[in-house]
PDB file of N, CA and C in Angstrom:
ATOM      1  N   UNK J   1      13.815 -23.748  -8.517  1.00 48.00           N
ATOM      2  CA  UNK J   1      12.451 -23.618  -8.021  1.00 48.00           C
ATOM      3  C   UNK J   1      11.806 -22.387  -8.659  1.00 48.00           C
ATOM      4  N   UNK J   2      10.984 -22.284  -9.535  1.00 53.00           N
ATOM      5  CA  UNK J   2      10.067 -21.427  -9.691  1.00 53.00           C
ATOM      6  C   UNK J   2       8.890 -20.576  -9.024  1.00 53.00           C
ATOM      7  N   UNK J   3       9.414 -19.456  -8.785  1.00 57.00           N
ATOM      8  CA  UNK J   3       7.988 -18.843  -7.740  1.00 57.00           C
ATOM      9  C   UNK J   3       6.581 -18.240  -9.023  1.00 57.00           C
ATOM     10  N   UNK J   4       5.556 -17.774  -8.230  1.00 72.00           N
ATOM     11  CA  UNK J   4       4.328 -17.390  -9.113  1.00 72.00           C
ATOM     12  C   UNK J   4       4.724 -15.635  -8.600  1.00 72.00           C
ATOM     13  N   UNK J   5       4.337 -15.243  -9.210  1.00 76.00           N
ATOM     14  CA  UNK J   5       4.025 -13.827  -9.665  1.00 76.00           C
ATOM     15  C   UNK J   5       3.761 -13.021  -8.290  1.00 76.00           C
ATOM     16  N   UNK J   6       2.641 -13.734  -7.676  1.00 79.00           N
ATOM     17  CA  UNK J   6       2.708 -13.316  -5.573  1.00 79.00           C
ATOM     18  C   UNK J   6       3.593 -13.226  -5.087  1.00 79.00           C
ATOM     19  N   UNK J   7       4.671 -14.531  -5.244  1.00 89.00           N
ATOM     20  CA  UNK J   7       5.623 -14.820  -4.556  1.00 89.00           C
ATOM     21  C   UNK J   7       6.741 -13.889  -4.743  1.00 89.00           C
ATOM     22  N   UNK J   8       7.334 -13.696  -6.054  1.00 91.00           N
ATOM     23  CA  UNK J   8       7.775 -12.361  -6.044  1.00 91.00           C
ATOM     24  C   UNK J   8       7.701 -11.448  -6.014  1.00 91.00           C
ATOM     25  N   UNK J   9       6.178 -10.981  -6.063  1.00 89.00           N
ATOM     26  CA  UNK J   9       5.696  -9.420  -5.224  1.00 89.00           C
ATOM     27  C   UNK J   9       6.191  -9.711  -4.037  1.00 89.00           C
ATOM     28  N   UNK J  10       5.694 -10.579  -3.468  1.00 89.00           N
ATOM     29  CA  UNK J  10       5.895  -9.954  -1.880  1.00 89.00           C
ATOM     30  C   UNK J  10       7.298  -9.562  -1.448  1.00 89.00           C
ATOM     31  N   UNK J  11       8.212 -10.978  -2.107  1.00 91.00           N
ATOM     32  CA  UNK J  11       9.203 -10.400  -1.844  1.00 91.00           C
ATOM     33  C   UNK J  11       9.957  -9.119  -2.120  1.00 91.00           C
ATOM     34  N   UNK J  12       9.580  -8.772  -3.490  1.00 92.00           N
ATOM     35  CA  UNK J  12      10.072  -7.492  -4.028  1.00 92.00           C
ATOM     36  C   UNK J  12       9.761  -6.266  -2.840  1.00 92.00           C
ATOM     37  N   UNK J  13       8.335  -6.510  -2.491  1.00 90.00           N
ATOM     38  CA  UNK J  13       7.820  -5.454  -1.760  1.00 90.00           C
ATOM     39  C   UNK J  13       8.396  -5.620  -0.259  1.00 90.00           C
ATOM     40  N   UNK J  14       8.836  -7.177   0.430  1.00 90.00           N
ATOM     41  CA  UNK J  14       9.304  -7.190   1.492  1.00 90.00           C
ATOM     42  C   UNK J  14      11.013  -6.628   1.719  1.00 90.00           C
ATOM     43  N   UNK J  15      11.544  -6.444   0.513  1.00 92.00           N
ATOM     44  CA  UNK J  15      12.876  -5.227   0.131  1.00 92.00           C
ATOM     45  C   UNK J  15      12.946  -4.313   0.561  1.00 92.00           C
ATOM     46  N   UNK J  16      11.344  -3.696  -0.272  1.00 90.00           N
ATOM     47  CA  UNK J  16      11.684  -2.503  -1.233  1.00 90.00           C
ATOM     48  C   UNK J  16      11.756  -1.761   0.493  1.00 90.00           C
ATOM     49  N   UNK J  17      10.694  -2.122   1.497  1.00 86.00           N
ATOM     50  CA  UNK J  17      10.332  -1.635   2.745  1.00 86.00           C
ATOM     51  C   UNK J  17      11.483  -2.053   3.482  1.00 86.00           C
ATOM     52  N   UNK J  18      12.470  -2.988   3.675  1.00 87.00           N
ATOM     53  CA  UNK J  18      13.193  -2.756   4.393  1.00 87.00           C
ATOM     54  C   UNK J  18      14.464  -1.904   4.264  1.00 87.00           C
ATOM     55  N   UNK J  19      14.333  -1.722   2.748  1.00 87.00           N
ATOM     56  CA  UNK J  19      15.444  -0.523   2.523  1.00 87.00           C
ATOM     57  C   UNK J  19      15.043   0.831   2.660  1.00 87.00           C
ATOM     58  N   UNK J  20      13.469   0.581   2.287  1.00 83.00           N
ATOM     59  CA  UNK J  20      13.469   2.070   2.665  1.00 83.00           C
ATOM     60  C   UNK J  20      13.241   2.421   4.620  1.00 83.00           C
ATOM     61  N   UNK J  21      13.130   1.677   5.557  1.00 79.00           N
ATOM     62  CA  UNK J  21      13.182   1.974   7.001  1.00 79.00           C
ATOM     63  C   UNK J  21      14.734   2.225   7.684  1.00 79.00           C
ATOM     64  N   UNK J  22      15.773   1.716   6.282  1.00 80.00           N
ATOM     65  CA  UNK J  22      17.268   2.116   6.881  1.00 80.00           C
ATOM     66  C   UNK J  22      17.094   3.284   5.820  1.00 80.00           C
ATOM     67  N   UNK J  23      16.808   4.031   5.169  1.00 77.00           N
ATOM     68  CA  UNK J  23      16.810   5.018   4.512  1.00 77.00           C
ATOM     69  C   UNK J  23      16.450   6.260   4.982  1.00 77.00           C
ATOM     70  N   UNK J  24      15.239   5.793   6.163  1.00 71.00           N
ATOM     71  CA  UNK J  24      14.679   6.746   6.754  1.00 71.00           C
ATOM     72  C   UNK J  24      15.637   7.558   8.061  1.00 71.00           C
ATOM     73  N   UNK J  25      15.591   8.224   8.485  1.00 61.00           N
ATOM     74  CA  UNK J  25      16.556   8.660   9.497  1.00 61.00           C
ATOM     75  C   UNK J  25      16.815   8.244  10.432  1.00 61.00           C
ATOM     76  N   UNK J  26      15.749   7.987  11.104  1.00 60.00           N
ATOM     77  CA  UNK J  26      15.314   7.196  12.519  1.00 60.00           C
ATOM     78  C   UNK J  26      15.245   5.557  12.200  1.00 60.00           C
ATOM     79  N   UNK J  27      14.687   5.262  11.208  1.00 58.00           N
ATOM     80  CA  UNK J  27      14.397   3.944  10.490  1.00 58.00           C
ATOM     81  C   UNK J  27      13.301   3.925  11.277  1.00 58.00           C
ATOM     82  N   UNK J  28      12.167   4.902  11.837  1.00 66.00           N
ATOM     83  CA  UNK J  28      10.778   5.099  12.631  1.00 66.00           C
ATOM     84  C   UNK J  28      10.143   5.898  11.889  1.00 66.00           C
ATOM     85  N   UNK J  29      10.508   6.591  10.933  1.00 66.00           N
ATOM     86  CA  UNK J  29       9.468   7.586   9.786  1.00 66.00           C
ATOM     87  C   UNK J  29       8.223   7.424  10.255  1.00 66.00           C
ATOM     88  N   UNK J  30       7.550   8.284  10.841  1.00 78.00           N
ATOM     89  CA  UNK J  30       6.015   8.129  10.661  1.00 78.00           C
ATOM     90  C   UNK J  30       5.227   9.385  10.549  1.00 78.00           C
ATOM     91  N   UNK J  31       4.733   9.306   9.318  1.00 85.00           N
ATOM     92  CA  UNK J  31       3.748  10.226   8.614  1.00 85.00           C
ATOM     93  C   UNK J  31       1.781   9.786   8.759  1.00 85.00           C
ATOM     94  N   UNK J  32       1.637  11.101   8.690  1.00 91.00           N
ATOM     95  CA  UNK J  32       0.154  10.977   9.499  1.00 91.00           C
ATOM     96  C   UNK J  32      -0.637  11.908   8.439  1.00 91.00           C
ATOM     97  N   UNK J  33      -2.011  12.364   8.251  1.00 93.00           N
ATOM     98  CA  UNK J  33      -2.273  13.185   7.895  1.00 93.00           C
ATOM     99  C   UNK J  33      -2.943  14.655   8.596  1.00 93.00           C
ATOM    100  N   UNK J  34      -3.246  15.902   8.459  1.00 95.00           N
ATOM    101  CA  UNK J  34      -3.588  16.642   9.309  1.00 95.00           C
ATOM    102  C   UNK J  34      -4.212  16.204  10.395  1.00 95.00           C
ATOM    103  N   UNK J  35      -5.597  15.364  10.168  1.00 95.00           N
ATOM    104  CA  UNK J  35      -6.305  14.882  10.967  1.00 95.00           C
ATOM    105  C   UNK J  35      -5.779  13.931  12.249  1.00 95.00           C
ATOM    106  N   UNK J  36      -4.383  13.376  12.097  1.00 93.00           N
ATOM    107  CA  UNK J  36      -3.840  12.361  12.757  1.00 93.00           C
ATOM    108  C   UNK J  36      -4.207  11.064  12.091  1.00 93.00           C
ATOM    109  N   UNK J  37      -4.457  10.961  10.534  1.00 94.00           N
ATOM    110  CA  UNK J  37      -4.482   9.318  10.392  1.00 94.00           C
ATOM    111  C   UNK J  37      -3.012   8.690   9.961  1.00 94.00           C
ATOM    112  N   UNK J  38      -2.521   7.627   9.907  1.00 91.00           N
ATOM    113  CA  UNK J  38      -1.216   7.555   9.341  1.00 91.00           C
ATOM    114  C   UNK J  38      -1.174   7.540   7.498  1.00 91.00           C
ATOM    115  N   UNK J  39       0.152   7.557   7.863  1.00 90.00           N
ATOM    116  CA  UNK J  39      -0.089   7.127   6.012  1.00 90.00           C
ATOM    117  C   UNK J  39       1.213   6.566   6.422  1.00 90.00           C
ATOM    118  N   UNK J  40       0.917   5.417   5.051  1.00 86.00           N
ATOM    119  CA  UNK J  40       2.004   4.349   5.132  1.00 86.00           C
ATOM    120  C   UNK J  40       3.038   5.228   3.384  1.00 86.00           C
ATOM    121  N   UNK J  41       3.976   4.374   3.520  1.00 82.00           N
ATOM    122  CA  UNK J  41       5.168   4.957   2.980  1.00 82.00           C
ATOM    123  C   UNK J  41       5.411   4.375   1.751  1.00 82.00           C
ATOM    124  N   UNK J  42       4.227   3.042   1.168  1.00 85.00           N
ATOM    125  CA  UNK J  42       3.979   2.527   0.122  1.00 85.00           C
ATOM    126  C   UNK J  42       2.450   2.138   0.027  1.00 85.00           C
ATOM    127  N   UNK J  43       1.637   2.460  -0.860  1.00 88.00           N
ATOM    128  CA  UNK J  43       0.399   1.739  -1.070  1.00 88.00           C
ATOM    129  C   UNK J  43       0.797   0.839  -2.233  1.00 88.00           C
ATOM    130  N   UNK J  44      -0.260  -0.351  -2.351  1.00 88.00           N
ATOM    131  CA  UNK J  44       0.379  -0.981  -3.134  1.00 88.00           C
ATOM    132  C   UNK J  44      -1.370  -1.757  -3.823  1.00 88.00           C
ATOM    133  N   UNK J  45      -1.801  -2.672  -4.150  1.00 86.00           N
ATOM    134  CA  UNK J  45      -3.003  -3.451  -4.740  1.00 86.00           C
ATOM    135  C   UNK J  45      -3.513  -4.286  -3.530  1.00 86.00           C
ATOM    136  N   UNK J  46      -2.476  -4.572  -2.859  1.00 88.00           N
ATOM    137  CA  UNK J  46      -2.186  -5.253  -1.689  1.00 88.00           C
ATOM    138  C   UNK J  46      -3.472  -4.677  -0.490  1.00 88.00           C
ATOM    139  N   UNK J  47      -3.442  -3.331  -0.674  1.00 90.00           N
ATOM    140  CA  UNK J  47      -4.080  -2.135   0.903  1.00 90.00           C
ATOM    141  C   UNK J  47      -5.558  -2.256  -0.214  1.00 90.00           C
ATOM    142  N   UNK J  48      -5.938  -2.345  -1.337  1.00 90.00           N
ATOM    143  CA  UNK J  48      -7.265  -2.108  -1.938  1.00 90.00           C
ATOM    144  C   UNK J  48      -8.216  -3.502  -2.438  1.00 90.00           C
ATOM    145  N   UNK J  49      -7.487  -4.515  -1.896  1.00 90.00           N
ATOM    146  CA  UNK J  49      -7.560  -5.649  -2.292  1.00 90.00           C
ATOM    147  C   UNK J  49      -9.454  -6.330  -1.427  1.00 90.00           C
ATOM    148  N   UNK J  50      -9.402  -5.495  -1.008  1.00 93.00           N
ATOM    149  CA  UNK J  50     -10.890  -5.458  -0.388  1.00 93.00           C
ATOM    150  C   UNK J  50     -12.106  -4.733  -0.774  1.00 93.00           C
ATOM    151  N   UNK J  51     -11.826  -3.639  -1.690  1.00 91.00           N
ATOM    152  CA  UNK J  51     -12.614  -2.508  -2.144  1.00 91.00           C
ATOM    153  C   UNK J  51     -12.693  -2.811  -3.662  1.00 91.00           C
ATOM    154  N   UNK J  52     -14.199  -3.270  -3.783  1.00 92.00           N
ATOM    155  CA  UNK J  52     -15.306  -3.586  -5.322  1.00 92.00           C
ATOM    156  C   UNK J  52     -15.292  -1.812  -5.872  1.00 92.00           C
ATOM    157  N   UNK J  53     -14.036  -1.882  -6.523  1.00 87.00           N
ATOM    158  CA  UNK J  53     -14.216  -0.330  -7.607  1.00 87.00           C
ATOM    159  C   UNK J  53     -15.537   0.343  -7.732  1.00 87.00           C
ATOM    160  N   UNK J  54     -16.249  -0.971  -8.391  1.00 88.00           N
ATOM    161  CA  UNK J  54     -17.549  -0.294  -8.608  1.00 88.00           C
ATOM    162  C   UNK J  54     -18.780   0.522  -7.983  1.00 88.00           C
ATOM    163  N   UNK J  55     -18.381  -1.106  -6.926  1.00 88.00           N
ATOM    164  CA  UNK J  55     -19.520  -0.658  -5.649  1.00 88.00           C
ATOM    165  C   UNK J  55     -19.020   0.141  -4.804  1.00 88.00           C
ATOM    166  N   UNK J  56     -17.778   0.549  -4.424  1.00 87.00           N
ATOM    167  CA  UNK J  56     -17.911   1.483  -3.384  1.00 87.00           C
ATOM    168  C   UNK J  56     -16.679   2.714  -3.570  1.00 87.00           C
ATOM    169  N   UNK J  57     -16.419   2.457  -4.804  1.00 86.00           N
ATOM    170  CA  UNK J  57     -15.684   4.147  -5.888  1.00 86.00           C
ATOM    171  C   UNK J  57     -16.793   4.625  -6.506  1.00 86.00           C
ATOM    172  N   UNK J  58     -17.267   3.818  -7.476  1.00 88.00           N
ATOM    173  CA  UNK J  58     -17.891   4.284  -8.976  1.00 88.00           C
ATOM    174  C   UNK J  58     -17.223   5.019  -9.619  1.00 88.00           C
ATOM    175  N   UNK J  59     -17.618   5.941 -10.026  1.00 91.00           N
ATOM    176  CA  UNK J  59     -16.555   6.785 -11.691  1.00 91.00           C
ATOM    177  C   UNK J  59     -16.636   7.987 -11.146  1.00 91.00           C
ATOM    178  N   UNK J  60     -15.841   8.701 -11.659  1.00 92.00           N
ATOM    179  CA  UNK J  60     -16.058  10.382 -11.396  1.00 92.00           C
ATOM    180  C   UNK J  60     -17.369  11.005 -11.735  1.00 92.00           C
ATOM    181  N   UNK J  61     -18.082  11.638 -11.134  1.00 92.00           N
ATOM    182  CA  UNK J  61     -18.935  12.663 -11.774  1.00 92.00           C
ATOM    183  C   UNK J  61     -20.377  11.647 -11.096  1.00 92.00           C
ATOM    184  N   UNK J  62     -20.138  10.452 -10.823  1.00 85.00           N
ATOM    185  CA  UNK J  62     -21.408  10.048 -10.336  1.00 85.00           C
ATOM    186  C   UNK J  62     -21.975   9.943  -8.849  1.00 85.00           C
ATOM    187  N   UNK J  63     -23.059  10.241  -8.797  1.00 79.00           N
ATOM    188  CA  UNK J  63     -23.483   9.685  -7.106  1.00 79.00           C
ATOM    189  C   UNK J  63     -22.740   8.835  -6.625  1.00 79.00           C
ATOM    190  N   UNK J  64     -22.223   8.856  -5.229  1.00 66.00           N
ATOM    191  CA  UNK J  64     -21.386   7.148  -5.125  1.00 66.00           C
ATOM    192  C   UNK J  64     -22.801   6.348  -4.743  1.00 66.00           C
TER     193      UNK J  64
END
């Protein structure tokens, strides 16, 4: 059976996270930033997959 290119991301990525939660001490790691937001322990294309670069980054140095 041949998978597409998704299919083995996810899985790769559904691994890579469960090895790293027995890696962690607690296997509960949770990181936040000063403010109290979390941060997750992989970003991936996956978390930006909603955000138009253009329209709501733009480039360095410009007005957003």
């Amino acid at each position: 059976m041949k998978t597409n290119g998704h299919d083995e991301y996810s899985a790769a990525k559904k691994a890579w996270s469960e090895e790293a939660a027995k890696a962690s001490r607690s296997g509960q790691a949770k990181f936040t930033t000063v403010s109290g937001e979390p941060i997750e322990l992989l970003y991936t294309p996956d978390d930006i997959a909603h955000i138009n670069a253009l329209h709501d980054i733009g480039f360095p140095g410009e007005y957003p």
